[in-house]
Each structure stands twice: as C-alpha cells, then as structure tokens.
mmCIF file with all atom_site columns, C-alpha atoms in Angstrom:
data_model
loop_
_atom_site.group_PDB
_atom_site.id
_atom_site.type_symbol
_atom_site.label_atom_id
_atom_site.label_alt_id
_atom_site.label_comp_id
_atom_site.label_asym_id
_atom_site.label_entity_id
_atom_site.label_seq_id
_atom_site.pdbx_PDB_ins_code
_atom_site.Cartn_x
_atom_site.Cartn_y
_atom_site.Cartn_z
_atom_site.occupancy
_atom_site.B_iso_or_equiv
_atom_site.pdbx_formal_charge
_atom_site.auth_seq_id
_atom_site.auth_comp_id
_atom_site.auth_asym_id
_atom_site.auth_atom_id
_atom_site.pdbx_PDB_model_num
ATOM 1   C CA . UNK A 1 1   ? -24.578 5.934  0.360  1.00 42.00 ? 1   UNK A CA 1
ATOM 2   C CA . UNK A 1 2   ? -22.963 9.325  0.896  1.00 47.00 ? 2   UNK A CA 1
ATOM 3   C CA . UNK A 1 3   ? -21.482 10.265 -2.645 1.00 47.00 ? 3   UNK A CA 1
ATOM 4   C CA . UNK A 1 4   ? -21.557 14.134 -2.006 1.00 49.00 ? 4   UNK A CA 1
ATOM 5   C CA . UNK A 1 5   ? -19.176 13.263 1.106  1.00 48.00 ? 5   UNK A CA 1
ATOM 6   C CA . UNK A 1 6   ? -17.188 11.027 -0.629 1.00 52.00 ? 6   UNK A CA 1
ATOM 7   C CA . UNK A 1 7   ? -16.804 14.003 -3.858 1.00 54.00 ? 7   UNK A CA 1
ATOM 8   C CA . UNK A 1 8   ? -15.771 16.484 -0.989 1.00 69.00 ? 8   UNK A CA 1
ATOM 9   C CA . UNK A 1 9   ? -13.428 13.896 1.132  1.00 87.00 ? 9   UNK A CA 1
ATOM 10  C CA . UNK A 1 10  ? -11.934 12.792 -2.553 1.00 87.00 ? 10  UNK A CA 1
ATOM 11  C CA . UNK A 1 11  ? -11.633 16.431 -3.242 1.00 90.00 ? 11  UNK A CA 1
ATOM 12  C CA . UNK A 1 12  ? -9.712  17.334 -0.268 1.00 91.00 ? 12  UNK A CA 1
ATOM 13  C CA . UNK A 1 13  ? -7.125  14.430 -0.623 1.00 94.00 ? 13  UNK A CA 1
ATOM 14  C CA . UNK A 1 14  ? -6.261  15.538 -4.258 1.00 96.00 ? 14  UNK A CA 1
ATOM 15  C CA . UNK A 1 15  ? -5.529  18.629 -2.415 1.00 96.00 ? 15  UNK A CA 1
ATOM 16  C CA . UNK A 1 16  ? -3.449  17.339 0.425  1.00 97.00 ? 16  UNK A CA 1
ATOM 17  C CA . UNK A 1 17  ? -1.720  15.412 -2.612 1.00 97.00 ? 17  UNK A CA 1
ATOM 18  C CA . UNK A 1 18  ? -1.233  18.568 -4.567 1.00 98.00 ? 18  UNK A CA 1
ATOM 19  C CA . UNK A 1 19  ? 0.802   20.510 -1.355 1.00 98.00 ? 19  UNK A CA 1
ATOM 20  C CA . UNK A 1 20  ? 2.554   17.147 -1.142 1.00 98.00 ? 20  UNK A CA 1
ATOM 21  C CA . UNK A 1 21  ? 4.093   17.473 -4.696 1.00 98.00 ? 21  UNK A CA 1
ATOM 22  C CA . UNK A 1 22  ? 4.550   21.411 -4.008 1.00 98.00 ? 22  UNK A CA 1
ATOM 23  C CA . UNK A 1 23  ? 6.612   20.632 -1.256 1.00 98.00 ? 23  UNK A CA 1
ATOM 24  C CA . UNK A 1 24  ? 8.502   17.810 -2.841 1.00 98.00 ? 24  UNK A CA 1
ATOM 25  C CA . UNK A 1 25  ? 9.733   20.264 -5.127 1.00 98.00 ? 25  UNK A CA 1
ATOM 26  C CA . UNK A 1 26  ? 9.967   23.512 -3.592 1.00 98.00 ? 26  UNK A CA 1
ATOM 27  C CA . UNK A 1 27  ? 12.560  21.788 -1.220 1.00 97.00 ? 27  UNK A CA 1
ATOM 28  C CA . UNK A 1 28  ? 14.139  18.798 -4.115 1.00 96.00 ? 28  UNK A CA 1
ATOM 29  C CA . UNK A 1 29  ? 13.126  16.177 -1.314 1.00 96.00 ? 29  UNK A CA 1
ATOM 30  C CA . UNK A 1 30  ? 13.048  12.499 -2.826 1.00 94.00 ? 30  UNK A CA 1
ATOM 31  C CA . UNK A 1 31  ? 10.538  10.589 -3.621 1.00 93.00 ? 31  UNK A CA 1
ATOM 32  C CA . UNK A 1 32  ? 10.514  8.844  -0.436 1.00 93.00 ? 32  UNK A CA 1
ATOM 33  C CA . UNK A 1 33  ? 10.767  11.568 2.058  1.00 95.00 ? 33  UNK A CA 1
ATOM 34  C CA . UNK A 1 34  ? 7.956   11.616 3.963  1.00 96.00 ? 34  UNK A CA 1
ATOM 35  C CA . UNK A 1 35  ? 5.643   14.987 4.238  1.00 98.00 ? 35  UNK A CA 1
ATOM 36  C CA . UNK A 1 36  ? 2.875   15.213 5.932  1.00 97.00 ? 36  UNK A CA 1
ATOM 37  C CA . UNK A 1 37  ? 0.226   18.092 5.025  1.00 97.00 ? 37  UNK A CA 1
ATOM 38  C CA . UNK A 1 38  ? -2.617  18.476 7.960  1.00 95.00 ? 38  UNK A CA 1
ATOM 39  C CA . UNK A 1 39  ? -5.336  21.196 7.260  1.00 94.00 ? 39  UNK A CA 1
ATOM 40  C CA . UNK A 1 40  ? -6.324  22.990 10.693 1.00 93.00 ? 40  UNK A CA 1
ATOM 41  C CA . UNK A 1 41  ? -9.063  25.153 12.490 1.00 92.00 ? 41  UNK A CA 1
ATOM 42  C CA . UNK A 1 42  ? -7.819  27.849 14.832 1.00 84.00 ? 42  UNK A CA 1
ATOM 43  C CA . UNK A 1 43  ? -9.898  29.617 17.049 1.00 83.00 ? 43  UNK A CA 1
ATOM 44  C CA . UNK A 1 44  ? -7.313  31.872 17.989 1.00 85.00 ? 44  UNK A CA 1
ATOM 45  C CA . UNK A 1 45  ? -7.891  35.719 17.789 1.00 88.00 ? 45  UNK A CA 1
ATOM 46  C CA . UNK A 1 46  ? -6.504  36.905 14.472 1.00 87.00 ? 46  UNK A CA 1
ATOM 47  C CA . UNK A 1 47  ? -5.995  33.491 13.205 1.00 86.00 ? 47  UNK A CA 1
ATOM 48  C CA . UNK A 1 48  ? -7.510  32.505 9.475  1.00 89.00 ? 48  UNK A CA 1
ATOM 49  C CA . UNK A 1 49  ? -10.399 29.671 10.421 1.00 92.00 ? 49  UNK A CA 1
ATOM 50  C CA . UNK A 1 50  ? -8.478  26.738 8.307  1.00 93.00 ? 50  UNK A CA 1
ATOM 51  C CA . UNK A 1 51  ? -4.657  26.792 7.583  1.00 95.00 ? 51  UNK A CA 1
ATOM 52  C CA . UNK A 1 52  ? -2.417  24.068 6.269  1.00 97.00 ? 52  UNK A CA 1
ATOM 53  C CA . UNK A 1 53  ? 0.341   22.711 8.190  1.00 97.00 ? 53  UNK A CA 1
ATOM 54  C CA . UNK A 1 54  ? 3.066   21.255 6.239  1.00 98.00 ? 54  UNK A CA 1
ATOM 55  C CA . UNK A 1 55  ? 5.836   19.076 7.613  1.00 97.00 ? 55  UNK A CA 1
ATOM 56  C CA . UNK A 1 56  ? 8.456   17.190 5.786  1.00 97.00 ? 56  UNK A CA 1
ATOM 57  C CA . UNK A 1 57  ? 11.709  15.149 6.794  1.00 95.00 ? 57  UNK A CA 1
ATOM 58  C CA . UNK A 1 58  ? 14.825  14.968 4.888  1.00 91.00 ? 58  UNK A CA 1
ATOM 59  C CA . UNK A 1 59  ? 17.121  12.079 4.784  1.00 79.00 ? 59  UNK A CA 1
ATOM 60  C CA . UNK A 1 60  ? 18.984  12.796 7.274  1.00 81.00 ? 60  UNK A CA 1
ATOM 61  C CA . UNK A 1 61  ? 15.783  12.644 9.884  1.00 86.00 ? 61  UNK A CA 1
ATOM 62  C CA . UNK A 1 62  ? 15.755  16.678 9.947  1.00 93.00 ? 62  UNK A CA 1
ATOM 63  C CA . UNK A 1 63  ? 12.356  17.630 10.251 1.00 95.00 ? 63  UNK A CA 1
ATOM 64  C CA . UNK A 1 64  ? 10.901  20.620 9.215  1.00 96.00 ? 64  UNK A CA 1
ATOM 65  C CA . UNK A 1 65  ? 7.402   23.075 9.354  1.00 97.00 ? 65  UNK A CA 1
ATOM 66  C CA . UNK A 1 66  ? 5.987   25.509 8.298  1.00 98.00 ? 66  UNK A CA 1
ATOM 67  C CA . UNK A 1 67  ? 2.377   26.834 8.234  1.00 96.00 ? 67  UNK A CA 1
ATOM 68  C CA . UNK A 1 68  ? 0.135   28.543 5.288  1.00 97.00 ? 68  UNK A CA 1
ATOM 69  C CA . UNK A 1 69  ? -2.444  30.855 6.418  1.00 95.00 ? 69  UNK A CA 1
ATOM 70  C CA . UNK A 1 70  ? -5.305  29.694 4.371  1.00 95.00 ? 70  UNK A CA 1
ATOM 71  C CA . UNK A 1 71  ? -7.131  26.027 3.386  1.00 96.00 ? 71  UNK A CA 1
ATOM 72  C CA . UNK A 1 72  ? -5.229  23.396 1.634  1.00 96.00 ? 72  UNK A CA 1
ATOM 73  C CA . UNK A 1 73  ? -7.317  23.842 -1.537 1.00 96.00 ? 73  UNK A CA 1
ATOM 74  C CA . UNK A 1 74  ? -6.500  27.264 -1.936 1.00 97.00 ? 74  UNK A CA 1
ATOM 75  C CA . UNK A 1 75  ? -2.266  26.970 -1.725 1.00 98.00 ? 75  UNK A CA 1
ATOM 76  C CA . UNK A 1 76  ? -0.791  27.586 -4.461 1.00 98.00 ? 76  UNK A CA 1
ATOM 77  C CA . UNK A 1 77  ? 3.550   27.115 -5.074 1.00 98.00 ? 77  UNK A CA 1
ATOM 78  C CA . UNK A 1 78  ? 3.743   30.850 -4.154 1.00 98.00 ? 78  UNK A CA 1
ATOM 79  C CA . UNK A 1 79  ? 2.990   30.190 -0.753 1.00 98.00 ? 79  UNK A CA 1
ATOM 80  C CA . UNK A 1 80  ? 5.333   27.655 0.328  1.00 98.00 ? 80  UNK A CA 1
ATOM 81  C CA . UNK A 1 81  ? 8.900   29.163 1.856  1.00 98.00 ? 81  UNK A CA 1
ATOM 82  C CA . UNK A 1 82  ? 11.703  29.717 -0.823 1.00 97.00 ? 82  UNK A CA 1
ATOM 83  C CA . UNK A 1 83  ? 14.285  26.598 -1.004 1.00 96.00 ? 83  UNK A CA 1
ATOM 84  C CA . UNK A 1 84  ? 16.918  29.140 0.435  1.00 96.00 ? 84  UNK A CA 1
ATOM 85  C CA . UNK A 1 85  ? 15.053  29.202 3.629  1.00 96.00 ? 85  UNK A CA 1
ATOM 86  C CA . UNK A 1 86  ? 14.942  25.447 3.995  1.00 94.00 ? 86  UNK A CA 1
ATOM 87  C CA . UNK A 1 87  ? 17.138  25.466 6.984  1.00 93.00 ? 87  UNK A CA 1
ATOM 88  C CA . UNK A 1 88  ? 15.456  28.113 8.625  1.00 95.00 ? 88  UNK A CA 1
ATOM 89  C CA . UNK A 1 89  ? 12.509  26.149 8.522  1.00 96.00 ? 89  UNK A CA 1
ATOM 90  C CA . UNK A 1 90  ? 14.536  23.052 10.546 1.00 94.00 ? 90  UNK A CA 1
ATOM 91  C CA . UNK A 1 91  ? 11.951  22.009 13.890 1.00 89.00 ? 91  UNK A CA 1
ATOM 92  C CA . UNK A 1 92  ? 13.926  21.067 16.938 1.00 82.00 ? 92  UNK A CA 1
ATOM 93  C CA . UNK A 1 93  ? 12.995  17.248 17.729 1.00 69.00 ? 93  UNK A CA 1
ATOM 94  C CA . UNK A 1 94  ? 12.971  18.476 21.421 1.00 60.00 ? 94  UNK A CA 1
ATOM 95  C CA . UNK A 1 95  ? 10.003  21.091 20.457 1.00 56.00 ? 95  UNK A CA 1
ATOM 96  C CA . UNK A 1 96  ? 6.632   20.110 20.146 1.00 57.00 ? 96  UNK A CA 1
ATOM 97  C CA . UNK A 1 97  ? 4.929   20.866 17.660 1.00 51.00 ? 97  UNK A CA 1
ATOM 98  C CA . UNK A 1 98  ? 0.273   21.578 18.123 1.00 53.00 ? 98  UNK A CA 1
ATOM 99  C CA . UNK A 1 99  ? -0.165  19.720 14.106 1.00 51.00 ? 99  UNK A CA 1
ATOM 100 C CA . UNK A 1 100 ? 1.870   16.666 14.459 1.00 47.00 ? 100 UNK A CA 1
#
C-alpha cells in the first residue's frame, strides 16, 4: 500500500478543489458551473515548470481560460484575473485550446 502517494495525490486534489472555489467566486459562477483546474509541465523556454490552467463555463455555454504561472498549490485569490476582466477572458469555441 502506497500511503505517501495517496497523502500527496489527496493533497493535490484539495488543491485543485481550493482554485475551484477561487474561481467560483472571483467570477460569482453558480454552484453548478462547471470549472475545470488542470496543473501543467511546460518545457517551453521561459516557461515556469508547472502552471495551472483554469477553465470555467458560464450558463450560457461561454467558456473561458486563463493560465497561472506557478503550481496549483501555490495560487492564491490574488492570482486569478479581476471579475471586470471576465469577458476578456471569453475562449472562442472555434480555438483550441493545449489544457483541455
């Protein structure tokens, strides 16, 4: 049995829950609006080894993204995009998008 995995994977979904709820009310979604938080590795030149990847729909299917240039565990509310900027964040369903 593999408790220190299961501490660390435990860990890291209490994280993913915690940019959930960040989101949630950052941008007044409902309860039900789905968001979907996805911590990456980029091997790009420049780019931070882990960021998070955060992308929510409202009810009216809009989806939007944005990105946080560091691991899920260390995001904190100052991070995320300011409500006012909620349509600026808007993702073009004809765009693709490398998280999701």
């Amino acid at each position: 049995m593999k408790l220190g995995s299961f501490k660390k994977e435990a860990a890291h979904l209490g994280h993913i829950e915690r940019v959930k709820a960040l989101t949630r009310e950052r941008f007044e979604l409902s309860a039900n609006a789905p968001i979907l938080v996805s911590e990456l590795a980029c091997g790009s030149p420049g780019c931070p080894p882990l960021e998070t990847a955060v992308t929510f729909w409202t009810s009216d299917i809009t989806r939007h993204h944005f990105k946080v240039f560091k691991p899920t565990a260390q995001v904190i509310a100052d991070d995320l995009p300011f409500r006012w900027m909620k349509n600026a964040i808007i993702l073009p369903n004809e765009v693709g998008c490398d998280c999701c």
